[in-house]
Amino acid sequence: MRYIFSKAIEDLPKEVVFVQFSKEKETYVVQLEGGRKALSLGVEEPEKLTRRKLVLLARQVVAVAKAHRFSRLAFSLQDFRFSLKLSDKDLAELLAVNFGMANYEFVEYKTPPKEGWSFMEEIAVLGKVCSEAKKGLERGNLIAGEVNACRDLVNTPGIDMPPRVLAECAQKAAQGTKVKVKALGKQEIEKLGMGGVLGVSRGSAEEPRFIIMEYQGGKKGEKPVVLVGKGVTFDTGGLNVKPGDAMTDMHMDMAGGAAVLHSVVLAAKLGIKKNVVGLVPAVENMPSGTGLHPGDVLRTISGKTIEVLNTDAEGRIILADALGYAKRYNPKLVVDVATLVGAALVALGQRASALFATDERTSQKIQELGEESGDYVWPMPLWDEYAEDVKGTTGDWLNTSKSRYGGVITAALFLKQFAEGYPWVHLDICPRMIALEGEYLAKGAAGAPVRLLAKMLERL
Ligand code: BES
Ligand code: ZN
Ligand code: ZN
């Protein structure tokens, strides 16, 4: 989406639609003098408008305009401020991020309608726009671009997004940036001793990949932040095959990996002055005669073993290897992102990802950045008592808990055993895998938590 700057609406072509707000409930199109149109959106209690509501309002503007097939809008930045205390830059960024996210739809596999798709093409910003605001719009546009590119990967059907293709997508996404991409194949993964990644992929005809992205935005030798993303390109559950319709949407089980991949690229595009590494273990989890059996024991890269009780708890198995590999970078912080357990949805609903952190202050800061970014997160405990539930019999650690309860927490405690030697954060993004009704986002992938990861890289 392009942004242009214009002093007054009179200077713009007739088809440009002006955005305005009223205190009424309804949203309607107003015919203005001289054949112009305005889109009027109802904001019932403007004085009570919060940041969260502004996010939705910005998206609503574009969603309604798209529904009317308007492709060009004009707005004044100040109109969107209401009584919020936001800098010009912050406001402009928030608007551009959410205009961009609302302008997305996954149409790759659909026949275009006769009249063509309806997307916003250009938005004119009226009045005086300071250089800070312009910077905010530019940043917002970049952020929305990577969030939407992440959604593209997540929405792509499993058949077209095996580990090999996910790795190619990482290469493509990094083109033209300072990000270096390597994708290790099966033999290299074997050599590294990643028994977890190999074990999970064993039942699939598609070979695994271990994707490594490195961005050096900071000084040479400066400790990097390592992002780790679950890249299960399809999760059938393996021999513990998923029942009924639980397999629907499991092509999205690489949402964490896709978010990591595009966050590293975004860090480069925003010119963030930090060293960042992205690690994505990519596998397909299939039932087969060559696949994992419940009871199998896998040796991970760190030497610790995993007793596989349930082949459907595959995410934590591949992440164990990636967390072990992360240690080589002597990281300042490791953040893993995964659609790990359905229990996260039970605990939190669909509005926030579960947040776990070994450091209390980091946890609080991430919660704040979650609010600021729009990728909301909520903290959960990492108490050692829960680790009792994942202590193994034949192997060191069980990949499923002995207890029926607290599945999000016991999964995190399992991961904690492999996240040794550095400060660590775990985000279970299961709740935010899919956009919700009323969020003014297209059905399908929500693109979480690219916005939050970018803020964390910038501000932690
Ligand atoms: N990929 C799933 C988790 C998931 C569930 C993601 C729903 C998105 C929506 C994960 O690999 C899984 O299957 N987890 C199991 C764990 C169980 C076997 C301990 C689950 O949540 O049931
Ligand atoms: Zn699973
Ligand atoms: Zn999974």
PDB file of C-alpha atoms and ligand atoms in Angstrom, residues 230 235 242 250 253 310 312-316 339-343 345 400 430 433, ligand 1:
ATOM      1  CA  LYS A 230       8.279 -24.400  15.554  1.00  0.00           C
ATOM      2  CA  ASP A 235       0.817 -32.105  12.100  1.00  0.00           C
ATOM      3  CA  LYS A 242      -5.357 -36.681  15.586  1.00  0.00           C
ATOM      4  CA  MET A 250      -2.719 -28.319  11.056  1.00  0.00           C
ATOM      5  CA  ASP A 253       1.527 -25.682  12.757  1.00  0.00           C
ATOM      6  CA  ASN A 310       2.719 -39.404  22.426  1.00  0.00           C
ATOM      7  CA  ASP A 312       1.401 -35.786  18.697  1.00  0.00           C
ATOM      8  CA  ALA A 313       3.492 -33.805  21.197  1.00  0.00           C
ATOM      9  CA  GLU A 314       6.094 -33.375  18.425  1.00  0.00           C
ATOM     10  CA  GLY A 315       6.677 -29.630  18.682  1.00  0.00           C
ATOM     11  CA  ARG A 316       8.591 -29.829  21.944  1.00  0.00           C
ATOM     12  CA  THR A 339       1.756 -23.493  18.342  1.00  0.00           C
ATOM     13  CA  LEU A 340       2.637 -25.955  21.059  1.00  0.00           C
ATOM     14  CA  VAL A 341      -0.436 -27.157  22.952  1.00  0.00           C
ATOM     15  CA  GLY A 342      -4.178 -26.886  22.561  1.00  0.00           C
ATOM     16  CA  ALA A 343      -4.289 -26.465  26.339  1.00  0.00           C
ATOM     17  CA  LEU A 345      -6.477 -22.218  24.170  1.00  0.00           C
ATOM     18  CA  THR A 400       3.768 -35.579  27.597  1.00  0.00           C
ATOM     19  CA  CYS A 430      -1.708 -21.549  19.792  1.00  0.00           C
ATOM     20  CA  MET A 433      -2.814 -18.928  15.284  1.00  0.00           C
TER      21      MET A 433
HETATM   22  N1  BES B   1       0.138 -28.625  16.993  1.00  0.00           N
HETATM   23  C1  BES B   1      -0.489 -29.122  18.140  1.00  0.00           C
HETATM   24  C2  BES B   1      -1.088 -28.039  19.013  1.00  0.00           C
HETATM   25  C3  BES B   1      -2.236 -27.243  18.415  1.00  0.00           C
HETATM   26  C4  BES B   1      -3.533 -27.560  18.755  1.00  0.00           C
HETATM   27  C5  BES B   1      -2.000 -26.164  17.617  1.00  0.00           C
HETATM   28  C6  BES B   1      -4.579 -26.826  18.263  1.00  0.00           C
HETATM   29  C7  BES B   1      -3.058 -25.411  17.120  1.00  0.00           C
HETATM   30  C8  BES B   1      -4.332 -25.737  17.442  1.00  0.00           C
HETATM   31  C9  BES B   1       0.504 -29.928  19.004  1.00  0.00           C
HETATM   32  O1  BES B   1       1.536 -30.530  18.319  1.00  0.00           O
HETATM   33  C10 BES B   1      -0.277 -30.995  19.683  1.00  0.00           C
HETATM   34  O2  BES B   1      -0.788 -31.821  18.991  1.00  0.00           O
HETATM   35  N2  BES B   1      -0.359 -30.955  20.994  1.00  0.00           N
HETATM   36  C11 BES B   1      -1.068 -31.905  21.750  1.00  0.00           C
HETATM   37  C12 BES B   1      -0.230 -32.254  22.944  1.00  0.00           C
HETATM   38  C13 BES B   1      -0.691 -33.457  23.696  1.00  0.00           C
HETATM   39  C14 BES B   1      -0.514 -34.704  22.872  1.00  0.00           C
HETATM   40  C15 BES B   1       0.083 -33.540  24.980  1.00  0.00           C
HETATM   41  C16 BES B   1      -2.395 -31.295  22.179  1.00  0.00           C
HETATM   42  O3  BES B   1      -2.477 -30.068  22.358  1.00  0.00           O
HETATM   43  O4  BES B   1      -3.367 -32.027  22.280  1.00  0.00           O
END
